[in-house]
GROMACS .gro file of C-alpha atoms in nm:
model
  307
    1MET     CA    1  -0.931  -0.541  -1.801
    2ALA     CA    2  -0.686  -0.265  -1.712
    3ALA     CA    3  -0.519  -0.304  -1.372
    4ASN     CA    4  -0.727  -0.622  -1.313
    5VAL     CA    5  -1.009  -0.398  -1.188
    6GLU     CA    6  -1.355  -0.548  -1.222
    7THR     CA    7  -1.555  -0.289  -1.025
    8MET     CA    8  -1.458  -0.008  -0.790
    9MET     CA    9  -1.560   0.323  -0.636
   10TYR     CA   10  -1.333   0.619  -0.570
   11VAL     CA   11  -1.371   0.961  -0.415
   12ARG     CA   12  -1.304   1.263  -0.637
   13GLU     CA   13  -0.960   1.180  -0.778
   14ARG     CA   14  -0.993   0.969  -1.093
   15PRO     CA   15  -0.757   0.665  -1.103
   16TRP     CA   16  -0.501   0.641  -1.383
   17HIS     CA   17  -0.690   0.352  -1.547
   18GLY     CA   18  -1.013   0.557  -1.562
   19LEU     CA   19  -1.229   0.274  -1.427
   20GLY     CA   20  -1.489   0.273  -1.152
   21THR     CA   21  -1.767   0.487  -1.009
   22GLU     CA   22  -1.679   0.837  -0.890
   23VAL     CA   23  -1.852   0.970  -0.579
   24SER     CA   24  -1.827   1.326  -0.455
   25GLU     CA   25  -1.788   1.249  -0.084
   26ALA     CA   26  -1.639   0.953   0.098
   27PRO     CA   27  -1.932   0.718   0.170
   28ASN     CA   28  -2.006   0.503   0.472
   29SER     CA   29  -1.975   0.125   0.452
   30GLU     CA   30  -2.329   0.057   0.333
   31ASP     CA   31  -2.302   0.298   0.040
   32ALA     CA   32  -1.940   0.206  -0.038
   33LEU     CA   33  -2.040  -0.160  -0.067
   34ARG     CA   34  -2.298  -0.069  -0.331
   35PHE     CA   35  -2.091   0.193  -0.519
   36ALA     CA   36  -1.795  -0.046  -0.539
   37GLY     CA   37  -2.006  -0.327  -0.684
   38LEU     CA   38  -1.930  -0.549  -0.385
   39ASP     CA   39  -2.291  -0.612  -0.284
   40TRP     CA   40  -2.272  -0.987  -0.350
   41ASN     CA   41  -2.203  -1.295  -0.139
   42VAL     CA   42  -1.992  -1.607  -0.175
   43ARG     CA   43  -2.149  -1.950  -0.123
   44GLN     CA   44  -1.967  -2.280  -0.106
   45GLU     CA   45  -2.067  -2.576  -0.321
   46ASN     CA   46  -1.952  -2.936  -0.353
   47ILE     CA   47  -1.720  -3.033  -0.638
   48PHE     CA   48  -1.795  -3.343  -0.844
   49ASN     CA   49  -1.574  -3.568  -1.054
   50ALA     CA   50  -1.656  -3.682  -1.407
   51ARG     CA   51  -1.854  -3.978  -1.272
   52GLY     CA   52  -2.074  -3.759  -1.055
   53GLY     CA   53  -1.905  -3.837  -0.725
   54ILE     CA   54  -1.830  -3.570  -0.467
   55ILE     CA   55  -1.461  -3.477  -0.439
   56LYS     CA   56  -1.402  -3.483  -0.065
   57GLY     CA   57  -1.195  -3.221   0.111
   58PHE     CA   58  -1.264  -2.938  -0.134
   59LYS     CA   59  -1.532  -2.679  -0.203
   60ALA     CA   60  -1.595  -2.426  -0.478
   61ASN     CA   61  -1.637  -2.061  -0.378
   62VAL     CA   62  -1.918  -1.933  -0.601
   63ARG     CA   63  -2.037  -1.574  -0.638
   64ASP     CA   64  -2.415  -1.560  -0.599
   65SER     CA   65  -2.466  -1.265  -0.836
   66ASP     CA   66  -2.355  -1.451  -1.149
   67ASP     CA   67  -2.269  -1.807  -1.032
   68SER     CA   68  -1.904  -1.759  -1.130
   69VAL     CA   69  -1.650  -1.982  -0.957
   70LEU     CA   70  -1.398  -1.764  -0.773
   71GLY     CA   71  -1.177  -2.049  -0.657
   72VAL     CA   72  -1.145  -2.402  -0.523
   73VAL     CA   73  -1.055  -2.419  -0.154
   74GLY     CA   74  -1.014  -2.673   0.125
   75ASP     CA   75  -1.321  -2.765   0.326
   76ARG     CA   76  -1.179  -2.591   0.637
   77TYR     CA   77  -1.189  -2.258   0.452
   78LYS     CA   78  -1.420  -1.999   0.613
   79VAL     CA   79  -1.568  -1.736   0.383
   80VAL     CA   80  -1.533  -1.372   0.486
   81GLN     CA   81  -1.821  -1.202   0.305
   82ASN     CA   82  -1.773  -0.853   0.161
   83ILE     CA   83  -2.031  -0.707   0.397
   84ASP     CA   84  -1.842  -0.864   0.689
   85ALA     CA   85  -1.520  -0.706   0.562
   86PHE     CA   86  -1.680  -0.361   0.583
   87LYS     CA   87  -1.830  -0.439   0.925
   88PHE     CA   88  -1.491  -0.558   1.050
   89THR     CA   89  -1.324  -0.236   0.930
   90ASP     CA   90  -1.602  -0.026   1.083
   91ASP     CA   91  -1.562  -0.207   1.416
   92LEU     CA   92  -1.184  -0.186   1.399
   93ILE     CA   93  -1.165   0.191   1.346
   94GLY     CA   94  -1.484   0.289   1.526
   95GLY     CA   95  -1.681   0.609   1.475
   96ASP     CA   96  -1.807   0.732   1.140
   97VAL     CA   97  -1.574   0.546   0.901
   98ARG     CA   98  -1.546   0.686   0.547
   99TYR     CA   99  -1.409   0.495   0.249
  100GLU     CA  100  -1.187   0.650  -0.019
  101THR     CA  101  -1.174   0.350  -0.254
  102ALA     CA  102  -1.305  -0.006  -0.262
  103GLY     CA  103  -1.349  -0.265  -0.530
  104SER     CA  104  -1.310  -0.604  -0.688
  105LEU     CA  105  -1.002  -0.738  -0.867
  106ARG     CA  106  -0.946  -1.037  -1.093
  107ASP     CA  107  -1.317  -1.097  -1.160
  108GLY     CA  108  -1.408  -1.098  -0.792
  109LYS     CA  109  -1.126  -1.321  -0.672
  110GLN     CA  110  -0.985  -1.040  -0.457
  111ILE     CA  111  -1.145  -0.736  -0.295
  112TRP     CA  112  -1.008  -0.433  -0.113
  113LEU     CA  113  -1.129  -0.143   0.101
  114LEU     CA  114  -0.937   0.177   0.176
  115ALA     CA  115  -1.063   0.376   0.473
  116LYS     CA  116  -0.947   0.725   0.563
  117MET     CA  117  -0.830   0.794   0.917
  118PRO     CA  118  -0.792   1.131   1.096
  119GLU     CA  119  -0.530   1.364   0.948
  120ARG     CA  120  -0.199   1.405   1.129
  121LYS     CA  121   0.071   1.672   1.114
  122ILE     CA  122   0.423   1.544   1.044
  123ALA     CA  123   0.689   1.818   1.054
  124GLY     CA  124   0.415   2.064   0.962
  125ASP     CA  125   0.305   1.857   0.660
  126ALA     CA  126  -0.046   1.722   0.634
  127VAL     CA  127  -0.037   1.340   0.643
  128GLU     CA  128  -0.349   1.127   0.601
  129PRO     CA  129  -0.321   0.771   0.734
  130TYR     CA  130  -0.524   0.511   0.547
  131LEU     CA  131  -0.633   0.166   0.660
  132CYS     CA  132  -0.636  -0.093   0.382
  133PHE     CA  133  -0.827  -0.423   0.408
  134THR     CA  134  -0.775  -0.695   0.146
  135ASN     CA  135  -0.930  -1.039   0.112
  136ALA     CA  136  -0.904  -1.315  -0.148
  137HIS     CA  137  -1.204  -1.534  -0.231
  138ASP     CA  138  -0.998  -1.780  -0.437
  139GLY     CA  139  -0.782  -1.912  -0.154
  140SER     CA  140  -0.466  -1.742  -0.282
  141SER     CA  141  -0.418  -1.540   0.037
  142GLY     CA  142  -0.577  -1.468   0.371
  143VAL     CA  143  -0.723  -1.152   0.516
  144ARG     CA  144  -0.476  -0.865   0.553
  145VAL     CA  145  -0.506  -0.524   0.717
  146CYS     CA  146  -0.238  -0.258   0.699
  147MET     CA  147  -0.197   0.113   0.765
  148THR     CA  148   0.002   0.350   0.545
  149PRO     CA  149   0.066   0.726   0.575
  150ILE     CA  150   0.013   0.937   0.261
  151ARG     CA  151   0.153   1.289   0.222
  152VAL     CA  152  -0.130   1.509   0.097
  153VAL     CA  153   0.088   1.757  -0.095
  154CYS     CA  154   0.222   1.506  -0.345
  155ASN     CA  155   0.029   1.188  -0.263
  156ASN     CA  156   0.334   0.975  -0.192
  157THR     CA  157   0.398   0.723   0.083
  158LEU     CA  158   0.643   0.812   0.358
  159ASN     CA  159   0.747   0.466   0.476
  160VAL     CA  160   1.051   0.558   0.684
  161ALA     CA  161   1.171   0.243   0.860
  162LEU     CA  162   1.097   0.239   1.232
  163ALA     CA  163   1.221  -0.090   1.372
  164THR     CA  164   0.952  -0.139   1.639
  165ALA     CA  165   0.658  -0.047   1.415
  166LYS     CA  166   0.396  -0.304   1.329
  167ARG     CA  167   0.146  -0.181   1.074
  168THR     CA  168   0.022  -0.508   0.924
  169TRP     CA  169  -0.217  -0.772   1.060
  170SER     CA  170  -0.328  -1.089   0.885
  171MET     CA  171  -0.531  -1.405   0.940
  172ARG     CA  172  -0.599  -1.731   0.760
  173HIS     CA  173  -0.937  -1.832   0.624
  174THR     CA  174  -0.959  -2.113   0.879
  175GLU     CA  175  -1.021  -1.852   1.151
  176ASN     CA  176  -1.308  -1.620   1.240
  177VAL     CA  177  -1.224  -1.261   1.152
  178HIS     CA  178  -1.451  -1.107   1.415
  179GLU     CA  179  -1.314  -1.330   1.692
  180ARG     CA  180  -0.970  -1.180   1.622
  181LEU     CA  181  -1.092  -0.818   1.624
  182ASN     CA  182  -0.913  -0.732   1.948
  183GLU     CA  183  -0.583  -0.859   1.809
  184ALA     CA  184  -0.630  -0.651   1.494
  185ARG     CA  185  -0.719  -0.348   1.702
  186ASP     CA  186  -0.400  -0.395   1.904
  187CYS     CA  187  -0.205  -0.391   1.578
  188LEU     CA  188  -0.380  -0.070   1.476
  189PHE     CA  189  -0.284   0.091   1.806
  190ARG     CA  190   0.076  -0.004   1.737
  191ALA     CA  191   0.037   0.153   1.393
  192GLU     CA  192  -0.069   0.471   1.572
  193ASP     CA  193   0.253   0.441   1.771
  194TYR     CA  194   0.432   0.432   1.434
  195MET     CA  195   0.269   0.762   1.339
  196ASP     CA  196   0.385   0.913   1.669
  197GLY     CA  197   0.734   0.779   1.602
  198LEU     CA  198   0.727   0.913   1.248
  199ALA     CA  199   0.630   1.258   1.375
  200GLU     CA  200   0.920   1.255   1.622
  201TYR     CA  201   1.162   1.130   1.355
  202ALA     CA  202   1.041   1.392   1.104
  203ASP     CA  203   1.100   1.674   1.353
  204MET     CA  204   1.457   1.550   1.410
  205ALA     CA  205   1.519   1.523   1.034
  206ALA     CA  206   1.368   1.864   0.963
  207ASN     CA  207   1.609   2.017   1.216
  208LYS     CA  208   1.917   1.844   1.073
  209SER     CA  209   2.084   2.070   0.814
  210LEU     CA  210   2.243   1.934   0.497
  211ARG     CA  211   2.453   2.150   0.268
  212ASP     CA  212   2.441   2.103  -0.110
  213ASP     CA  213   2.786   1.942  -0.109
  214GLU     CA  214   2.668   1.697   0.158
  215ILE     CA  215   2.368   1.607  -0.059
  216ARG     CA  216   2.605   1.536  -0.350
  217ASP     CA  217   2.824   1.318  -0.129
  218ILE     CA  218   2.518   1.124  -0.010
  219LEU     CA  219   2.403   1.068  -0.370
  220ASN     CA  220   2.751   0.945  -0.465
  221GLU     CA  221   2.738   0.700  -0.175
  222LEU     CA  222   2.384   0.595  -0.256
  223PHE     CA  223   2.459   0.545  -0.627
  224PRO     CA  224   2.829   0.449  -0.636
  225VAL     CA  225   3.035   0.427  -0.955
  226THR     CA  226   3.324   0.178  -0.957
  227GLU     CA  227   3.563   0.036  -1.213
  228LYS     CA  228   3.313  -0.243  -1.277
  229THR     CA  229   3.023  -0.005  -1.347
  230THR     CA  230   2.908  -0.038  -1.710
  231GLU     CA  231   2.831   0.259  -1.933
  232ARG     CA  232   2.461   0.170  -1.917
  233GLU     CA  233   2.474   0.172  -1.537
  234LYS     CA  234   2.660   0.505  -1.536
  235ALA     CA  235   2.388   0.657  -1.754
  236THR     CA  236   2.120   0.520  -1.520
  237ILE     CA  237   2.301   0.652  -1.213
  238ALA     CA  238   2.331   0.999  -1.369
  239LYS     CA  239   1.959   0.989  -1.452
  240CYS     CA  240   1.871   0.886  -1.097
  241LYS     CA  241   2.072   1.173  -0.952
  242ASP     CA  242   1.916   1.424  -1.190
  243GLU     CA  243   1.565   1.302  -1.109
  244PHE     CA  244   1.640   1.319  -0.738
  245MET     CA  245   1.743   1.683  -0.772
  246VAL     CA  246   1.422   1.759  -0.962
  247CYS     CA  247   1.226   1.610  -0.669
  248TYR     CA  248   1.448   1.788  -0.415
  249PHE     CA  249   1.377   2.128  -0.571
  250ALA     CA  250   1.003   2.062  -0.617
  251PRO     CA  251   0.773   2.334  -0.476
  252ASP     CA  252   0.613   2.110  -0.213
  253ILE     CA  253   0.954   2.039  -0.052
  254THR     CA  254   1.070   2.404  -0.059
  255LYS     CA  255   1.034   2.460   0.316
  256PHE     CA  256   1.244   2.148   0.391
  257ARG     CA  257   1.522   2.216   0.138
  258GLY     CA  258   1.862   2.200   0.304
  259THR     CA  259   1.744   1.946   0.562
  260ALA     CA  260   1.753   1.568   0.601
  261TRP     CA  261   1.372   1.562   0.590
  262GLY     CA  262   1.375   1.735   0.253
  263ALA     CA  263   1.619   1.475   0.115
  264ILE     CA  264   1.412   1.187   0.256
  265ASN     CA  265   1.094   1.330   0.101
  266ALA     CA  266   1.274   1.376  -0.231
  267ILE     CA  267   1.386   1.011  -0.242
  268SER     CA  268   1.032   0.908  -0.151
  269ASP     CA  269   0.901   1.112  -0.446
  270LEU     CA  270   1.165   0.958  -0.671
  271VAL     CA  271   1.073   0.603  -0.568
  272THR     CA  272   0.700   0.673  -0.599
  273HIS     CA  273   0.706   0.842  -0.938
  274SER     CA  274   1.024   0.742  -1.120
  275MET     CA  275   1.136   0.398  -1.007
  276PRO     CA  276   1.088   0.113  -1.257
  277HIS     CA  277   0.800  -0.114  -1.158
  278ARG     CA  278   0.886  -0.425  -1.363
  279ASN     CA  279   1.184  -0.652  -1.312
  280THR     CA  280   1.286  -0.670  -1.678
  281LYS     CA  281   1.631  -0.754  -1.815
  282ASN     CA  282   1.715  -0.385  -1.842
  283TYR     CA  283   1.592  -0.338  -1.486
  284ALA     CA  284   1.840  -0.601  -1.364
  285GLU     CA  285   2.121  -0.425  -1.549
  286ASN     CA  286   2.065  -0.084  -1.401
  287ASN     CA  287   2.136   0.045  -1.052
  288TRP     CA  288   1.775   0.014  -0.934
  289GLY     CA  289   1.822  -0.362  -0.955
  290LYS     CA  290   2.128  -0.337  -0.731
  291VAL     CA  291   1.941  -0.126  -0.481
  292MET     CA  292   1.680  -0.406  -0.477
  293SER     CA  293   1.369  -0.208  -0.384
  294GLY     CA  294   1.229   0.136  -0.321
  295HIS     CA  295   1.198   0.069   0.052
  296VAL     CA  296   1.565  -0.031   0.073
  297LEU     CA  297   1.660   0.284  -0.117
  298MET     CA  298   1.458   0.502   0.120
  299ASP     CA  299   1.604   0.327   0.424
  300ARG     CA  300   1.958   0.383   0.298
  301MET     CA  301   1.890   0.750   0.221
  302ALA     CA  302   1.742   0.801   0.568
  303ALA     CA  303   2.044   0.633   0.730
  304LEU     CA  304   2.291   0.845   0.529
  305CYS     CA  305   2.106   1.169   0.602
  306MET     CA  306   2.074   1.105   0.975
  307ARG     CA  307   2.422   0.966   1.053
   0.00000   0.00000   0.00000
């Protein structure tokens, strides 16, 4: 199935893969659970060998709606039910939590919830923080909660590196998720500190002027050409620079053009919409492979713009 999506719900904006149930308004946890097709539980059953004996130390996680086996786990594994995931997120955020997307991946082996948090203003731009909860029922990973800021105008992620920020919390399936609620809430508060830091950083960047020739110098430093650069790499570098300029002159960045914040937003748009997503042979040969990742590219651009 496309994108490994088994079931999901989404609010208004249709995903690229066209799957899932569309709802007109962000639902609460009870409705989101049902719309997303997550209204099922996981039970644990013994595993038997070919002679009918119980295999000690392991259990099978079985979905009660269709008796499908989601994974084989150790007997210390504690199940976090889908309904408990929503309750945990509700308790973590507090108030009237609304969910933008939620669903099941890989035939129920993994689930996610995306909850919308109050809108913030970053350098005059509308930014909507989202809290994402993920959980694997097959033992492949633990519970993970993270917060990410999304720019409304172009729906990209502004992950400017702030060294002291902690926006991710996780736990193993040998622990009780609700017993660690206070620790998760502390992490969320620190994520709010990140948003405050981002707002302060954005104001500084929006007030730092960059001339067109300075932008060109930064791009040359970001995408260097040396004697060892192949013709293929030169073509890729030229393409990257051209695509950056398209992003830089996009209508939604108009008010920040000529500033460091405009350049940082442009590289964020470039990474979000143009960067290769698969590490193929051609990927390794081009300059994106040398840059290593979109986050590294954004960090380097931010450092060059703010020096």
